[in-house]
PDB file of C-alpha atoms in Angstrom:
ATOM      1  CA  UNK A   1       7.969  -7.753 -24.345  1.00 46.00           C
ATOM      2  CA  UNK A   2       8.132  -4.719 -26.357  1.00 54.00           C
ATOM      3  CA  UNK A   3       8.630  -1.537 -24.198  1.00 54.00           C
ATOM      4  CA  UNK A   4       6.686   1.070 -26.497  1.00 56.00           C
ATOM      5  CA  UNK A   5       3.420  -0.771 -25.867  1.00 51.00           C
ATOM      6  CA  UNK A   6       4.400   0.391 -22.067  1.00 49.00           C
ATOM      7  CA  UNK A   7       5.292   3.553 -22.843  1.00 51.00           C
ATOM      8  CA  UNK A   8       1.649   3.979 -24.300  1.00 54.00           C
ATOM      9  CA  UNK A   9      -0.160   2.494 -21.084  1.00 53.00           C
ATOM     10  CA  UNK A  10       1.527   5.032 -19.036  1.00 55.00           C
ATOM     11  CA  UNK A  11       2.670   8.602 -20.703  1.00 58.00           C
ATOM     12  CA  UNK A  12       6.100   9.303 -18.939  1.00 58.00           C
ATOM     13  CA  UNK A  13       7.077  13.194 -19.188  1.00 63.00           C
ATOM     14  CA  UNK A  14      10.483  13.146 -19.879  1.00 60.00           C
ATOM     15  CA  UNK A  15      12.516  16.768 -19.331  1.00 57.00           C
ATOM     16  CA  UNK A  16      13.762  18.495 -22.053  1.00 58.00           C
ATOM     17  CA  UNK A  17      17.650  18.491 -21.913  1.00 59.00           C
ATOM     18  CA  UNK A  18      19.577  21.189 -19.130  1.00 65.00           C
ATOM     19  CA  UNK A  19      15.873  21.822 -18.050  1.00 81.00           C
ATOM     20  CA  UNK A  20      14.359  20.505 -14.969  1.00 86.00           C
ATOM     21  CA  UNK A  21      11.162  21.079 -13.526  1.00 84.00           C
ATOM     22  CA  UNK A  22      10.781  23.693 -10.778  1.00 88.00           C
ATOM     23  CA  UNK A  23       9.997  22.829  -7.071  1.00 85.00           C
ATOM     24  CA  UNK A  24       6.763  24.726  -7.806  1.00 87.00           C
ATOM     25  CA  UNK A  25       5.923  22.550 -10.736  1.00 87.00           C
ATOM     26  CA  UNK A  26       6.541  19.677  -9.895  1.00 85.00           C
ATOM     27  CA  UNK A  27       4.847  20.355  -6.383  1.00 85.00           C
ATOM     28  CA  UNK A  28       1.825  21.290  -8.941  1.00 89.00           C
ATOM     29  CA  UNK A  29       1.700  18.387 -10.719  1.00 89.00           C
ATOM     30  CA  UNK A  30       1.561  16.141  -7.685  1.00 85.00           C
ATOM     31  CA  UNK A  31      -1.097  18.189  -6.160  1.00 87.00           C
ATOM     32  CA  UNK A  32      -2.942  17.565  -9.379  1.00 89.00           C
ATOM     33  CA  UNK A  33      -2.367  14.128  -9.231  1.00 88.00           C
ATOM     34  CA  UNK A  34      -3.360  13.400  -5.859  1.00 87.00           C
ATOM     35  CA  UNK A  35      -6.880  15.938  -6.330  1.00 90.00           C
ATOM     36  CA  UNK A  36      -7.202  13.537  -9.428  1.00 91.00           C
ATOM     37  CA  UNK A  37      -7.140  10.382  -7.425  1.00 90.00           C
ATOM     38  CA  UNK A  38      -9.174  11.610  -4.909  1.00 92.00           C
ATOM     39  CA  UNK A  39     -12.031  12.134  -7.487  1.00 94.00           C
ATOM     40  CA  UNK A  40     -11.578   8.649  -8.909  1.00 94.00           C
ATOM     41  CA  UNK A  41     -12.366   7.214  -5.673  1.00 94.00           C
ATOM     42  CA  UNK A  42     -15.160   9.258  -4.961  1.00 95.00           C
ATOM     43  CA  UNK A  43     -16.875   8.811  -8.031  1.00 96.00           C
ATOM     44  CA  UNK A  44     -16.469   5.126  -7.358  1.00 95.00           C
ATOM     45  CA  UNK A  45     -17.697   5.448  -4.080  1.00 95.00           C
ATOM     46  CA  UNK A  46     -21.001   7.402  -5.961  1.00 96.00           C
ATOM     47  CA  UNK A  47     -21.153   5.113  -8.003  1.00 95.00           C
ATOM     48  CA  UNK A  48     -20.945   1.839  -5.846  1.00 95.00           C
ATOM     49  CA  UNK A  49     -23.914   3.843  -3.097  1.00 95.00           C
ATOM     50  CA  UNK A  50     -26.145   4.499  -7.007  1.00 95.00           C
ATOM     51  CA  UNK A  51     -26.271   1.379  -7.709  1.00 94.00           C
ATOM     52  CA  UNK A  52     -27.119  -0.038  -4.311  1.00 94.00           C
ATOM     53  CA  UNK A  53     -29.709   2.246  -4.294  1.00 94.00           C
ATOM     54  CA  UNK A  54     -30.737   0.974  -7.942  1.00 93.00           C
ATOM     55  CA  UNK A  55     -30.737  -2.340  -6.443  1.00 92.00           C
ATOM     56  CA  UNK A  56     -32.853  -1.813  -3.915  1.00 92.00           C
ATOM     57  CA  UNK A  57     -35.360   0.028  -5.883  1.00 93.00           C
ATOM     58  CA  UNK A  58     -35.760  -3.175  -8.179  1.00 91.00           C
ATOM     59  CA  UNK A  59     -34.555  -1.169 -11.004  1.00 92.00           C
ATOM     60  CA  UNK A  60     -31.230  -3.887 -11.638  1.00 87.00           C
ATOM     61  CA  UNK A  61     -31.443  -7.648 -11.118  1.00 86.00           C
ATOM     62  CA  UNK A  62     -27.689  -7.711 -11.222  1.00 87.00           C
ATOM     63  CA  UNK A  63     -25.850  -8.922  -8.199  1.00 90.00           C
ATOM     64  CA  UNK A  64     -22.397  -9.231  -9.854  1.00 93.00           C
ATOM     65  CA  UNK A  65     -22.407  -5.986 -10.786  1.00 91.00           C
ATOM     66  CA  UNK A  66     -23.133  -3.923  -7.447  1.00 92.00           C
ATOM     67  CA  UNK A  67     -20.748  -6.821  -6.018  1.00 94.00           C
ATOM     68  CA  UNK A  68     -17.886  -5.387  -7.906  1.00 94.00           C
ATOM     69  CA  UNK A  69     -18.527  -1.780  -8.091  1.00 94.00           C
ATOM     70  CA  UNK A  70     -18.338  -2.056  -3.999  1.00 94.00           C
ATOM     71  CA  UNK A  71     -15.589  -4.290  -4.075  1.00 96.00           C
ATOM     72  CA  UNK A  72     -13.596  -1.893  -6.571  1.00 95.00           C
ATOM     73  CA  UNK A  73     -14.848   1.089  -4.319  1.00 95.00           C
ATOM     74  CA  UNK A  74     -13.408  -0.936  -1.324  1.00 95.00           C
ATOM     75  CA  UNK A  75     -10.380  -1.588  -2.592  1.00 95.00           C
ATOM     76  CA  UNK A  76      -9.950   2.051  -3.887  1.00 94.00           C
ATOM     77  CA  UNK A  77     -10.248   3.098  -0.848  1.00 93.00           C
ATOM     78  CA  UNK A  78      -8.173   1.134   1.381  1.00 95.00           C
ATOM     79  CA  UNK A  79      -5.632   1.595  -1.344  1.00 93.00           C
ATOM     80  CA  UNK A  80      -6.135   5.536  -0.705  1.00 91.00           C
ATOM     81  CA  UNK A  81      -5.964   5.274   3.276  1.00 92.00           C
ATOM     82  CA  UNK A  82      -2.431   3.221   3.303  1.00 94.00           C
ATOM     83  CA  UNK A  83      -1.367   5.559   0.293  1.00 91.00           C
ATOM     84  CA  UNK A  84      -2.573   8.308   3.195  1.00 90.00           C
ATOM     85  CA  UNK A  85      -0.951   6.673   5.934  1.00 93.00           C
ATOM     86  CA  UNK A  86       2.793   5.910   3.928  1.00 94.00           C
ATOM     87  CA  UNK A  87       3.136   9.608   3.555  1.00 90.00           C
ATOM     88  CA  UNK A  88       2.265  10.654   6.972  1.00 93.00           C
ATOM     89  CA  UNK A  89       4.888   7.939   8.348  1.00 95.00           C
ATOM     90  CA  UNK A  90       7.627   9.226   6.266  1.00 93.00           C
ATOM     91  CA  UNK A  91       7.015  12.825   6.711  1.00 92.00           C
ATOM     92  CA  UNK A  92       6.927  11.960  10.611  1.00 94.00           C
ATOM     93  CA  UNK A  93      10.383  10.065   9.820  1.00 95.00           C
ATOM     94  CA  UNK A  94      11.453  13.101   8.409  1.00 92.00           C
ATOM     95  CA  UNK A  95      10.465  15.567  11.018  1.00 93.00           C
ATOM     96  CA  UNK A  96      12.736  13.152  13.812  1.00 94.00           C
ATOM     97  CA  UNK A  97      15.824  13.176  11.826  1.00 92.00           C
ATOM     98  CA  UNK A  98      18.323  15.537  13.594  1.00 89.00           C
ATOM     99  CA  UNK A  99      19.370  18.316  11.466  1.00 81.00           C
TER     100      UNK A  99
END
């Protein structure tokens, strides 16, 4: 397997030498990350309820296709919630550790 093709499915920032991101930047860049996710599964979620709506209208015969947007909105978001509950769990794990 060649590696490059990986390295152009998912862009990796790699720091410049003797320079490492700030606490404030990186904090930045994972609050834009998570904001970012969040959209994604809202707009899959608007999506999913549109075309359900479509559906019911008459206006798309598909079945297959409001099947999987709610299935991918589904999973989306019980990929979010256990995402969600992981971080509250460790930051709980952190809070009991003695100092």
């Amino acid at each position: 397997m060649d590696i490059n093709v990986l390295s152009q499915a998912v862009p990796v920032k790699m720091p410049v030498a003797n320079k490492m991101p700030t606490t404030a930047e990186v904090t930045k860049e994972f609050g834009a990350f998570l904001t970012d996710a969040m959209n994604q599964v809202n707009q899959a979620q608007v999506e999913s309820a549109n075309l359900a709506d479509k559906f019911a209208a008459g206006e798309i015969t598909d079945l297959h296709q409001l099947t999987v947007a709610g299935q991918k909105a589904s999973v989306m978001l019980q990929m979010t919630m256990q995402v969600r509950n992981k971080v509250i769990e460790s930051y709980q794990e952190i809070m009991r550790m003695p100092i």
